[in-house]
Short mmCIF file of C-alpha atoms and ligand atoms in Angstrom, two decimals:
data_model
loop_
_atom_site.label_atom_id
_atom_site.label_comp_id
_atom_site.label_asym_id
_atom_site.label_seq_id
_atom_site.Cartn_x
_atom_site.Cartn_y
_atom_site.Cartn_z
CA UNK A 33 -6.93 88.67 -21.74
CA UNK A 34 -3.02 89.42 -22.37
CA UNK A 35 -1.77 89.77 -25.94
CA UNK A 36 -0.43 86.16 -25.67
CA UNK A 37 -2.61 84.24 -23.43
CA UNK A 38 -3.45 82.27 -27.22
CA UNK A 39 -0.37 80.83 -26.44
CA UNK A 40 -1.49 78.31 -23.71
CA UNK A 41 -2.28 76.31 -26.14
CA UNK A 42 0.10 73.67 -26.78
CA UNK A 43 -0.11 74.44 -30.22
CA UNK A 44 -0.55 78.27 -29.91
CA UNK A 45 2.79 79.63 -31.55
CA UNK A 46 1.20 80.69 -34.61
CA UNK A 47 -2.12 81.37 -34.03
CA UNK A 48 -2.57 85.74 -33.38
CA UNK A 49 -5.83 85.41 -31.72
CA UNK A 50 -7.91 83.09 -28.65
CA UNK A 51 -9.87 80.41 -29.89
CA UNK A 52 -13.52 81.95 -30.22
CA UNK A 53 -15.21 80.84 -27.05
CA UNK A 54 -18.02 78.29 -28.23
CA UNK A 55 -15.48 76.74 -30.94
CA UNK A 56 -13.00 75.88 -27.79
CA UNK A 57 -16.38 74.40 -26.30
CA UNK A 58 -17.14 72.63 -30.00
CA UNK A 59 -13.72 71.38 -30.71
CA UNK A 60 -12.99 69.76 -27.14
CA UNK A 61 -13.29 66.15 -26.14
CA UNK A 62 -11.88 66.43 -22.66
CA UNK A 63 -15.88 66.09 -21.54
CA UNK A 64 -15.85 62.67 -22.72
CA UNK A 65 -11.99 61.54 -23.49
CA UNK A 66 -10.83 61.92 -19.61
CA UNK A 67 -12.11 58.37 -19.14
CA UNK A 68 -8.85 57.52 -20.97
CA UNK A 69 -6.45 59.50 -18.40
CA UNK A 70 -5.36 55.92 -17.24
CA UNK A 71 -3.83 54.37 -20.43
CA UNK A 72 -2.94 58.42 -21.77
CA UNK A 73 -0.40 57.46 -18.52
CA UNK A 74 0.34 54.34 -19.43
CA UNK A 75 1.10 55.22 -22.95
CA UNK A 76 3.59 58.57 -21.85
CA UNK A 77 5.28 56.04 -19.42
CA UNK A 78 6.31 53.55 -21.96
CA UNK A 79 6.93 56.37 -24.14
CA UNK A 80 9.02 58.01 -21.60
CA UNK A 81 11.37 55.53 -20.80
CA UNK A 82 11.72 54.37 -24.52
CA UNK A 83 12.89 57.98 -24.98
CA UNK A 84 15.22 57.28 -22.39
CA UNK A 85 16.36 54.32 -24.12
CA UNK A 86 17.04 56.63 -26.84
CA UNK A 87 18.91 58.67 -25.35
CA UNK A 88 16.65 61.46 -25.57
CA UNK A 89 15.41 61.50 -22.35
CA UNK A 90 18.31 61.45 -19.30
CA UNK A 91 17.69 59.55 -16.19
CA UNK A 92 16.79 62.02 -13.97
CA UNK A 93 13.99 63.66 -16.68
CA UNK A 94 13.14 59.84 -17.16
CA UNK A 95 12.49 60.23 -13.33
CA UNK A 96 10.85 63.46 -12.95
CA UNK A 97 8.33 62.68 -15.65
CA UNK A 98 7.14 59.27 -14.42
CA UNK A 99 6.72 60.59 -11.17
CA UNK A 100 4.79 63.94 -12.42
CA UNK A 101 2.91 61.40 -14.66
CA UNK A 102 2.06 59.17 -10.82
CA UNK A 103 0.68 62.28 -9.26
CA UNK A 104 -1.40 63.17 -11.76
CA UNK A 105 -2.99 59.58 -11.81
CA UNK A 106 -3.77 59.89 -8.37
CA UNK A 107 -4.94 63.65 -8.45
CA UNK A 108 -7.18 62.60 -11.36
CA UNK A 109 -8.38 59.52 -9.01
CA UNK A 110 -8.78 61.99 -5.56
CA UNK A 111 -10.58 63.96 -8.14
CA UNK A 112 -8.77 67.00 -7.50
CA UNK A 113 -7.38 67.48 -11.04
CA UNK A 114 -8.23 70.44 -13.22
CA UNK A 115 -9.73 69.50 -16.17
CA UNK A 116 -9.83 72.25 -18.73
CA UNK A 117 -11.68 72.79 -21.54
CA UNK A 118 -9.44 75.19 -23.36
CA UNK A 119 -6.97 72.43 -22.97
CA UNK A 120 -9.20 70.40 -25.61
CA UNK A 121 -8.41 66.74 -24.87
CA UNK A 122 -7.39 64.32 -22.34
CA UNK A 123 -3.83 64.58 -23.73
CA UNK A 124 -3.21 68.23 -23.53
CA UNK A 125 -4.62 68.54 -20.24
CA UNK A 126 -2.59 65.90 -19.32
CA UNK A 127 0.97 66.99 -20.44
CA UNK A 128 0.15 70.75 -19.81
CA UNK A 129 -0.27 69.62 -15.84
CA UNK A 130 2.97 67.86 -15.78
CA UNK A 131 4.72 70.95 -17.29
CA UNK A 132 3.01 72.95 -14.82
CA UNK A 133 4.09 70.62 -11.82
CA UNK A 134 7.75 69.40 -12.93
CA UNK A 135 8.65 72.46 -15.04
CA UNK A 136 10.02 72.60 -18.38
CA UNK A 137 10.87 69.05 -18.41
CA UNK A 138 7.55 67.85 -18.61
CA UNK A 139 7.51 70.05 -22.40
CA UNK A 140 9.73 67.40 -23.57
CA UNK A 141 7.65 64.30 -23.41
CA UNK A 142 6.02 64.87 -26.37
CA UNK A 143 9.26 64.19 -28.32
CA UNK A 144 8.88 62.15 -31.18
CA UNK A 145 4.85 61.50 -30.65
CA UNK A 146 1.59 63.29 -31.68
CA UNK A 147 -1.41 63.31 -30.33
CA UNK A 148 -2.31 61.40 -33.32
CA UNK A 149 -0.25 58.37 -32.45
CA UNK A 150 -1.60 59.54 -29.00
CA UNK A 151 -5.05 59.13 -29.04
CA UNK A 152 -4.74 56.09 -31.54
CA UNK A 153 -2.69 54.35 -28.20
CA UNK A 154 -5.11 55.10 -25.56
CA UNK A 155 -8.76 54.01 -27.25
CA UNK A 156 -6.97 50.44 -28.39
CA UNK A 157 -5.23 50.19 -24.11
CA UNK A 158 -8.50 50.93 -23.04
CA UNK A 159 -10.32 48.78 -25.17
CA UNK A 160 -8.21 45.79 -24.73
CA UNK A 161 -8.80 46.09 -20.76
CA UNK A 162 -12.76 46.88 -21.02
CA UNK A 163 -12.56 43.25 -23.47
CA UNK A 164 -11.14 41.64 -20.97
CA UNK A 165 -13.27 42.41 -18.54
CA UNK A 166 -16.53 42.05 -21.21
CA UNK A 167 -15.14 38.71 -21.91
CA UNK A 168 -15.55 37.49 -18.06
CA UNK A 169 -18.72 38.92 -17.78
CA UNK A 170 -19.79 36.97 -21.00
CA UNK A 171 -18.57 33.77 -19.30
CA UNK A 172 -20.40 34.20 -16.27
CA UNK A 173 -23.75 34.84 -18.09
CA UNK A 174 -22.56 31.50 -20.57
CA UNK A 175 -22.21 29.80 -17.42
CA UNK A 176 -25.53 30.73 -15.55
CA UNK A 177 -27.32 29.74 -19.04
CA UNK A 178 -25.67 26.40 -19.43
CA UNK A 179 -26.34 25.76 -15.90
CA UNK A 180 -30.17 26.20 -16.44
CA UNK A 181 -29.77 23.80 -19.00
CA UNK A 182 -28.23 21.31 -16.89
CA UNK A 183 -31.15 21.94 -14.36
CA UNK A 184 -33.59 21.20 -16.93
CA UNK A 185 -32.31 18.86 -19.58
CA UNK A 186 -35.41 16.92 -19.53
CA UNK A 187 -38.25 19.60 -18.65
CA UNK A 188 -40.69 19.60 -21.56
CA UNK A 189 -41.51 22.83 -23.42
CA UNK A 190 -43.22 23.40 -26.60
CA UNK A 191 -40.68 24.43 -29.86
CA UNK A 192 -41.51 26.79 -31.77
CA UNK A 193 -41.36 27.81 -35.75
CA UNK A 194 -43.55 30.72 -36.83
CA UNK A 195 -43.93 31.47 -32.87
CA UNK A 196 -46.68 28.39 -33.78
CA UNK A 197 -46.17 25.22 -31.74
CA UNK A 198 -44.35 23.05 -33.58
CA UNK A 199 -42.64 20.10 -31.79
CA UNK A 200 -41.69 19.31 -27.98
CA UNK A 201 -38.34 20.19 -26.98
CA UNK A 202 -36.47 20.49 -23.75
CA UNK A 203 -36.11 23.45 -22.09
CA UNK A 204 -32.35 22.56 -21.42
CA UNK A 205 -31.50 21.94 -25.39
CA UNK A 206 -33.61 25.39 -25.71
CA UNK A 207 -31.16 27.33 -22.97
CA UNK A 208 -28.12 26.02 -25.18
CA UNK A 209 -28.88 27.71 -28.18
CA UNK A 210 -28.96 30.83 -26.35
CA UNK A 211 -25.81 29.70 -25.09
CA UNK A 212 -24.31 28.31 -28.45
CA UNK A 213 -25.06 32.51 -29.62
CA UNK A 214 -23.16 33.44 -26.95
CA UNK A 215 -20.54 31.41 -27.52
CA UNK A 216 -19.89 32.73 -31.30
CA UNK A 217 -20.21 35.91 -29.82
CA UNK A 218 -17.24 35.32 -27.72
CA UNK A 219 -15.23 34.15 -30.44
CA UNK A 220 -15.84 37.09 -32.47
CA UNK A 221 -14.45 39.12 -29.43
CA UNK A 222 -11.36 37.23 -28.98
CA UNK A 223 -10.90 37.98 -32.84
CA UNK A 224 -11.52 41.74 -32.13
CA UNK A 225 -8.93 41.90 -29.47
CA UNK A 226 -6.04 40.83 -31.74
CA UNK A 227 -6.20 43.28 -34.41
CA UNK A 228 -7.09 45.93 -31.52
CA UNK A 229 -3.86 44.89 -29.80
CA UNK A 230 -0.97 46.50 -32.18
CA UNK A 231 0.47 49.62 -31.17
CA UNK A 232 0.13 52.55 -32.72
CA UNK A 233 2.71 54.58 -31.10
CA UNK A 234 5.57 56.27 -32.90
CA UNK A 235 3.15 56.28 -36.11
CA UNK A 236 3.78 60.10 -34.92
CA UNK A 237 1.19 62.47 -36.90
CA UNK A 238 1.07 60.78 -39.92
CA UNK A 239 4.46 59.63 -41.51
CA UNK A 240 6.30 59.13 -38.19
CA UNK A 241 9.46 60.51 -37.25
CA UNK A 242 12.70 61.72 -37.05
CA UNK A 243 13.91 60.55 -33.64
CA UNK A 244 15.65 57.29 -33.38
CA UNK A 245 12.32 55.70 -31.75
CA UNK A 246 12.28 52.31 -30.85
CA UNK A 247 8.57 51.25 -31.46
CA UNK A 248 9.14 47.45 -30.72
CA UNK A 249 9.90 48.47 -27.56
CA UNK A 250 6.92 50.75 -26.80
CA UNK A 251 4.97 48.04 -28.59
CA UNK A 252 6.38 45.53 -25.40
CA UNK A 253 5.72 47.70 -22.25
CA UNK A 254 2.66 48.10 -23.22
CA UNK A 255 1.48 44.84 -23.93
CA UNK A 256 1.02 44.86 -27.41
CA UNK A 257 1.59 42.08 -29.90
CA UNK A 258 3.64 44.66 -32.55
CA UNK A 259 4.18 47.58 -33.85
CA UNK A 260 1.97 48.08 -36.60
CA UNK A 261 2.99 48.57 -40.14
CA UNK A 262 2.05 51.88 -41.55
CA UNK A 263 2.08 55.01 -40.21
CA UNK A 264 -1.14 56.30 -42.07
CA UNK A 265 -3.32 53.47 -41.23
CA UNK A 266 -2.00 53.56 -37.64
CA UNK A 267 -3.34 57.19 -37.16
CA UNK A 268 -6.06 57.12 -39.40
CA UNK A 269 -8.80 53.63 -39.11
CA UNK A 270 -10.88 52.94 -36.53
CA UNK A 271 -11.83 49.74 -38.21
CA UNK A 272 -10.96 47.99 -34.75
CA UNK A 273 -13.74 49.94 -32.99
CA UNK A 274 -16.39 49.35 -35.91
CA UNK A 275 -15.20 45.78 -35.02
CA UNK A 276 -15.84 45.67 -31.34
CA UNK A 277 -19.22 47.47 -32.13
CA UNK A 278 -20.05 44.94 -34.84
CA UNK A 279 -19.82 42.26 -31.83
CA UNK A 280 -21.54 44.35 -29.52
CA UNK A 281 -24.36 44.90 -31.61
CA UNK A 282 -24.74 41.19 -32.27
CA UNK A 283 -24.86 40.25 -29.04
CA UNK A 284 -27.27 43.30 -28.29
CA UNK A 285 -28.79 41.44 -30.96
CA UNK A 286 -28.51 37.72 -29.32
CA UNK A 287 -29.62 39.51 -25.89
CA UNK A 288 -32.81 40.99 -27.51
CA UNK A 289 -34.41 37.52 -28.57
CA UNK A 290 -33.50 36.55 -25.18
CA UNK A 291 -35.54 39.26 -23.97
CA UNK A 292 -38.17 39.17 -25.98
CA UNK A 293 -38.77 35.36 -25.10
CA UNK A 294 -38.40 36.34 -21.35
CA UNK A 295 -41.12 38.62 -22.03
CA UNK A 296 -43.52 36.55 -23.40
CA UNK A 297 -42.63 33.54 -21.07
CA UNK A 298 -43.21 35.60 -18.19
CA UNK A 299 -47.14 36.92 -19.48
CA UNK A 300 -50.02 35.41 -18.28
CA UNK A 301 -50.75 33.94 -21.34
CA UNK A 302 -47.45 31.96 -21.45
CA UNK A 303 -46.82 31.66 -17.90
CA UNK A 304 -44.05 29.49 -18.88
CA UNK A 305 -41.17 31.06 -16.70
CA UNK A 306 -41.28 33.60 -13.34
CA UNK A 307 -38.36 36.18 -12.92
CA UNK A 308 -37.84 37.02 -9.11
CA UNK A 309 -39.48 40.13 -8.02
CA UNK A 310 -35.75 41.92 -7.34
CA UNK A 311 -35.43 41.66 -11.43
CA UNK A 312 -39.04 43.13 -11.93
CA UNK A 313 -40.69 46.85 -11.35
CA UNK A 314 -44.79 47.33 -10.99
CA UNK A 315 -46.87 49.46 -12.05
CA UNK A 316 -48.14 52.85 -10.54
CA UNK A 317 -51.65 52.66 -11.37
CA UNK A 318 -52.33 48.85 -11.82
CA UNK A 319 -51.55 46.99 -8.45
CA UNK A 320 -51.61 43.47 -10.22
CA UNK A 321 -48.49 44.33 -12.33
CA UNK A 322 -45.15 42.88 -12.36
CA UNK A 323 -43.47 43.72 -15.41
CA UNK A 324 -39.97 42.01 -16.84
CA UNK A 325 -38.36 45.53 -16.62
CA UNK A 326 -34.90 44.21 -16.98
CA UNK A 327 -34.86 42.39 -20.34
CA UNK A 328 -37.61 44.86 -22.00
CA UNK A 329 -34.75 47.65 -21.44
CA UNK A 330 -32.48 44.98 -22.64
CA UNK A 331 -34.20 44.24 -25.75
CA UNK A 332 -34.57 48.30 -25.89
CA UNK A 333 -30.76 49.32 -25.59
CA UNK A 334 -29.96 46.95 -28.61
CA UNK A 335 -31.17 49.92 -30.80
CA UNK A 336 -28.41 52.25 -29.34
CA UNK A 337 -25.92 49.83 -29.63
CA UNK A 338 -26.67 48.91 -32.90
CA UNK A 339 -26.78 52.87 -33.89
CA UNK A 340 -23.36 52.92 -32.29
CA UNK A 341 -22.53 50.56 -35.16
CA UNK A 342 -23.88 52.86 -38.17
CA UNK A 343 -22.72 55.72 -35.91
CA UNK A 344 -19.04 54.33 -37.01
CA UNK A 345 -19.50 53.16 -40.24
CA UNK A 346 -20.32 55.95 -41.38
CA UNK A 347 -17.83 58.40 -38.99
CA UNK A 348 -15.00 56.38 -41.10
CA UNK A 349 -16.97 56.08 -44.23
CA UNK A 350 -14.70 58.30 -47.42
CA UNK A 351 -12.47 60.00 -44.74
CA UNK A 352 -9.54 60.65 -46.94
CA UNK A 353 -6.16 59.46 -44.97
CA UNK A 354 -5.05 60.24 -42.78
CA UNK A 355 -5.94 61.36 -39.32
CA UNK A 356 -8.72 63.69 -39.53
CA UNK A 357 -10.66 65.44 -36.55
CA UNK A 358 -14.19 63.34 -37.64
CA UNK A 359 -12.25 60.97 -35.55
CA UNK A 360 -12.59 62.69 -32.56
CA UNK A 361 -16.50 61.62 -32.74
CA UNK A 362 -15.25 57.38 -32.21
CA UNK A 363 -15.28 57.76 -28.75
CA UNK A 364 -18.71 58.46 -28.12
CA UNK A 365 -20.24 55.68 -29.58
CA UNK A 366 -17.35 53.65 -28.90
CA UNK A 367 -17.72 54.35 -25.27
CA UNK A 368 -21.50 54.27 -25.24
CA UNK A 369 -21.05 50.85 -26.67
CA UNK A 370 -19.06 49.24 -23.88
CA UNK A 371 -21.02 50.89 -20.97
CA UNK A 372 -23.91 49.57 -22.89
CA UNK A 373 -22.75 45.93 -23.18
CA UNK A 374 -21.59 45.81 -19.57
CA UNK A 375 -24.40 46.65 -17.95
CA UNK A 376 -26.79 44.14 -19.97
CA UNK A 377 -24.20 41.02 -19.53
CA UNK A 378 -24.06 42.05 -15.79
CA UNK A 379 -28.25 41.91 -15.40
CA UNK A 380 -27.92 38.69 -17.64
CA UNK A 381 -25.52 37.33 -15.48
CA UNK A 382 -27.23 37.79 -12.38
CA UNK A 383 -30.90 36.86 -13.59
CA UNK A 384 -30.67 33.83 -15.58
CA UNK A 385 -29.64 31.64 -13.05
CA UNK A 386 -32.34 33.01 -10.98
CA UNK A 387 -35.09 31.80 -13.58
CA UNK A 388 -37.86 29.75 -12.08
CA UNK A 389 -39.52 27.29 -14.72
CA UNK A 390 -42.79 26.58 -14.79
CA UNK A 391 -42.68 23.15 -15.71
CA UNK A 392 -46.22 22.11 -15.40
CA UNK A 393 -47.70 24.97 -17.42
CA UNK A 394 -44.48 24.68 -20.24
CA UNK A 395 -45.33 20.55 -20.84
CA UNK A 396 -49.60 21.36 -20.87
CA UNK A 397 -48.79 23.80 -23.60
CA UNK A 398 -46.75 21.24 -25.76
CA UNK A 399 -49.33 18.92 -25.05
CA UNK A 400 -51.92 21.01 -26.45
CA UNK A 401 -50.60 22.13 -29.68
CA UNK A 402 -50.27 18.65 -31.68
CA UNK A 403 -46.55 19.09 -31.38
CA UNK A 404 -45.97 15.38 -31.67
CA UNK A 405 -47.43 15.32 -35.09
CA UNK A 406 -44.00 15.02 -37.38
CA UNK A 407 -43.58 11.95 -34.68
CA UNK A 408 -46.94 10.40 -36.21
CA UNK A 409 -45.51 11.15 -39.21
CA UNK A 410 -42.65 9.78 -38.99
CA UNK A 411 -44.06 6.61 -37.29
CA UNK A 412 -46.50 5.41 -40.25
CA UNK A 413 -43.23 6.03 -42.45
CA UNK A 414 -41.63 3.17 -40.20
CA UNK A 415 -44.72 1.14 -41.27
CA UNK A 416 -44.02 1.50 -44.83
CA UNK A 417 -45.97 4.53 -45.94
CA UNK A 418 -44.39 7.02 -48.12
CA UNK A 419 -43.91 10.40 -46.18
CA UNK A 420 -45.88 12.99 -48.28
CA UNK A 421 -49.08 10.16 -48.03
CA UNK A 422 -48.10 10.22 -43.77
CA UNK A 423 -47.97 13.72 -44.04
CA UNK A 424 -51.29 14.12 -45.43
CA UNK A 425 -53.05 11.04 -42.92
CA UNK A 426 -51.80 12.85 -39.82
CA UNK A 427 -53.26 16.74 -41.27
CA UNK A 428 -56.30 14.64 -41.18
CA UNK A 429 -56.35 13.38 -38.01
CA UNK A 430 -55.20 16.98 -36.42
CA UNK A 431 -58.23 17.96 -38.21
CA UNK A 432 -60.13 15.42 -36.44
CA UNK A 433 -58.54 16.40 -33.34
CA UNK A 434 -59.40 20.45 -33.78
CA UNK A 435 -63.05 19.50 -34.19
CA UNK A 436 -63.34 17.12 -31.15
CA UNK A 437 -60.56 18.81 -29.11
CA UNK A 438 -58.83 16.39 -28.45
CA UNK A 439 -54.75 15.71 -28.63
CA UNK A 440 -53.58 13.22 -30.70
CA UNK A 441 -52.12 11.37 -27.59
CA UNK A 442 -56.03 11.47 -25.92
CA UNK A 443 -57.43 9.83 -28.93
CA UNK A 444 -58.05 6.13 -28.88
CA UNK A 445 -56.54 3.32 -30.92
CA UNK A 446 -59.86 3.16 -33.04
CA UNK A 447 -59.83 6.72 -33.50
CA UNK A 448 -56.81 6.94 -34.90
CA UNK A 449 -57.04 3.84 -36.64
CA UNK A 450 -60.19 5.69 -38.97
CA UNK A 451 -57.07 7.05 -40.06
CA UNK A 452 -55.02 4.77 -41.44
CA UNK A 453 -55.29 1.00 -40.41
CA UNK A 454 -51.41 0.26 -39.70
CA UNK A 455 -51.75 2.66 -36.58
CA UNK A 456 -51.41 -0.41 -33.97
CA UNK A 457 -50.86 0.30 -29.65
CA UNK A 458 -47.19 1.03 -30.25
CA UNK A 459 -48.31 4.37 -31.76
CA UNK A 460 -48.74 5.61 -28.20
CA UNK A 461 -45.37 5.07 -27.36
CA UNK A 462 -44.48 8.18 -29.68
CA UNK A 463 -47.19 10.26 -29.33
CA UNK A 464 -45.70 10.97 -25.55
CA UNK A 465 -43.75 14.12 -25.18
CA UNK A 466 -41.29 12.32 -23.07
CA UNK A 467 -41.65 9.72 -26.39
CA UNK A 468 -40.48 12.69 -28.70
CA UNK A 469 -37.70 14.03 -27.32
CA UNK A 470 -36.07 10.79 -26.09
CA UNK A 471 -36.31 9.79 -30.00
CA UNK A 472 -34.20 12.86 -31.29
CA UNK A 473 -31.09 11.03 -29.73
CA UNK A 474 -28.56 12.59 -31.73
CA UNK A 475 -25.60 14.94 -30.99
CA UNK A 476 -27.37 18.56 -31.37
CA UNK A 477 -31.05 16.90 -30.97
CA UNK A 478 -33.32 17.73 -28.03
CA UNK A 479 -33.62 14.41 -26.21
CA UNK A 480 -32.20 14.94 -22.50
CA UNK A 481 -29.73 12.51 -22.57
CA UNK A 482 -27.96 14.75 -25.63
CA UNK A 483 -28.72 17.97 -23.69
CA UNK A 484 -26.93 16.15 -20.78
CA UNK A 485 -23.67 15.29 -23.50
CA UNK A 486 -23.70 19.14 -25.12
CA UNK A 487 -24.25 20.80 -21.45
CA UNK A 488 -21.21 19.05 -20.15
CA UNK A 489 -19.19 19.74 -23.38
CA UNK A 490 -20.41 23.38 -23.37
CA UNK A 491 -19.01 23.58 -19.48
CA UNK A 492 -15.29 22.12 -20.71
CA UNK A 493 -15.39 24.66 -23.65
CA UNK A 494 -15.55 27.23 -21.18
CA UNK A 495 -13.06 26.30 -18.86
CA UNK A 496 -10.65 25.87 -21.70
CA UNK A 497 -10.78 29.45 -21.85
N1 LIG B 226 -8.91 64.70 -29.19
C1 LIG B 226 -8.38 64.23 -30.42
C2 LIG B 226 -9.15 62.98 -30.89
O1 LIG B 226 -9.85 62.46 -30.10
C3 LIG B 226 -6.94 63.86 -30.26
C4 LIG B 226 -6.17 63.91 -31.52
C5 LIG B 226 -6.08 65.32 -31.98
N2 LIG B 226 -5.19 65.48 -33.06
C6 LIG B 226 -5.19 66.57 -33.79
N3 LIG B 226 -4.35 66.59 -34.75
N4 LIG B 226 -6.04 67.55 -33.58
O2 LIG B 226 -9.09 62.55 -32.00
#
């Protein structure tokens, strides 16, 4: 190694000695950070030409760098460029390319920025594009469950509380509150994108800088709202990507009771729903098997996700202002995150709409389970009895019905009757499970006809979008 070959470093002026091989290795991020080489561009275009604007930059350098900045874009994208560890980061490889290809022009683009300001620039460009596109695939899995629901406003299911059978409800109004989750979810993303949408750029290291910059500009190439407002913060918090994780990881969350229900729905002993054999894997010793592969890895990858989330908290957790190298360790997680997320909304996406109910099966199972109980209940309250004495009447009579095995809707009049004598034929008009639903006839209840209302308002929400 020559005396000075320290000195390809960008920042190797003052250092007398290489970089000790395994820190070089330790300190880099270009392993992980060349996923931003797109928006690095972006960012040292708009940069470029606001330099320009400046006066700091002449035309022709204006012209040589954009066009050095182009060729490197599509060398990275031929995948001929030469990434370089001892270069460190995305950014260094970047600029030290363009030097190398346009000459000593390209050492002028970093006029007036840091890396700081840099880096700060890229993650919120990138993460602004990989919401957009997060946000589509979350409509097209909102869309596939809402129309299940449509499919199967009135298809009977038992509801659950304690996982014990607790009343009928439709298997539509049940696909809505998976979609209602989704919805929120969405919101909290749109709310994400605006605070990650301020630029950064011209926050320079820390306190920004000398050069008559002019970061509204920057701010407007690049599609920002503004400029933010302090120079510290704008190098410094990652709060935007604890953000985006905190609605990852709730959706991760959302998508894991999904899962978990698809699981059990799909066992033998539910047998409530089947999932096409393209979304399901067997089993290499049991030939019988057909396993929901899909949402148990699903259910599984919400653990990363929401690690990603402590990951960050705790990455920004007491850092003293302001940009510290801890931050290098955002993209990671940050990154990890989004793949994650993707990849689950796109095998959501595809399978829900392919769910086949199992109708039969799903109603026999609400039938069973004295799920129209609260509507016996409810019906000698009608009569004139005073709930907690209706309450106790119908325990009886599910008592009744446990020793004879019977439903309450297979018992006669005079069976009931032993009950309480103000049980008259009408009584079998609610102890139906079509009888049930139809009577929750409110806007959020279960009956069909609602499920029909919210489906159709749940469609409009989303094409107000
Ligand atoms: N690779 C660095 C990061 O991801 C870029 C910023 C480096 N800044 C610095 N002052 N060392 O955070």
């Amino acid at each position: 190694m020559s005396d000075k070959e320290h000195t390809i470093k960008p920042w190797g002026g003052r250092f007398s000695e290489a970089t000790d091989a395994f820190v070089e290795r330790f300190t880099a991020s270009v392993q992980f950070d060349q996923r931003l080489y797109h928006h690095d561009i972006n960012g040292s275009l708009a940069h470029a030409k606001m330099l320009n604007r400046a006066g700091i930059l002449n035309d022709e350098e204006l012209q040589q760098i954009s066009n050095g900045l182009n060729d490197i874009r599509t060398e990275i994208e031929r995948g001929d460029f030469p990434w370089s560890v001892s270069l460190e980061d995305v950014h260094m490889n970047i600029e030290a390319r363009l030097t190398e290809s346009i000459g000593v022009t390209g050492k002028k683009l970093h006029t007036g920025r840091s890396r700081n300001d840099q880096v700060a620039t890229d993650i919120r460009l990138y993460l602004r594009d990989e919401i957009d596109t997060i946000a589509t695939e979350l409509t097209r899995l909102q869309e596939g469950v809402i129309a299940l629901a449509k499919r199967e406003a009135s298809t009977i299911m038992p509801g659950f509380t304690h996982l014990q059978t607790a009343q009928p409800v439709t298997f539509g109004h049940h696909m809505l509150a998976w979609n209602e989750m989704l919805e929120r979810d969405y919101g909290r993303l749109m709310d994400c994108r605006k605070r990650v949408n301020i630029s950064p750029l011209g926050a320079a290291a820390l306190a920004g800088t000398t050069y008559p910059i002019d970061r509204a500009y920057t701010a407007e190439l690049l599609g920002f709202d503004a400029a933010s407002a302090n120079s510290l913060d704008s190098v410094s918090d990652r709060d935007f990507a604890i953000e985006f994780t905190a609605f990852a990881s709730l959706v991760m969350t959302h998508l894991s009771r999904f899962s978990e229900e698809l699981v059990l729905w799909t066992s033998a002993q539910f047998n409530f729903i089947d999932l096409p054999d393209r979304f399901c894997t067997g089993s290499s010793i049991m030939p019988q098997k057909k396993n929901p592969d899909v949402p148990e890895l699903v259910r599984g990858k919400s653990g990363r996700v929401i690690g990603h989330l402590i990951g960050l908290l705790t990455l920004m957790k007491a850092q003293p202002l302001a940009y510290n190298k801890d931050n290098q360790e955002d993209k990671e997680p940050l990154f990890d995150s989004i793949d994650t997320i993707k990849d689950c909304l796109k095998a959501y996406g595809d399978m829900v709409p392919a769910i086949e109910v199992k109708a039969d099966t799903m109603r026999e199972a609400a039938r069973r389970g004295f799920s129209t109980a609260t509507d016996l209940a409810d019906y000698l309250v009608r009569k004139g009895i005073a709930f907690r004495d209706a309450h106790e009447i119908v325990g009886q009579s599910v008592a009744y019905g446990i020793k004879h095995q019977k439903d309450l809707a297979d018992m006669t009049l005079e069976e009931l009757q032993q009950f309480n004598d103000s049980i008259t034929a009408d009584v079998f008009d609610i102890l139906t499970l079509e009888g049930s639903v139809a009577a929750r006839n409110h806007p959020g209840g279960t009956a069909p006809e609602q499920v029909k209302i919210a489906a159709k308002l749940a469609s409009e929400r989303l094409l107000s979008r």
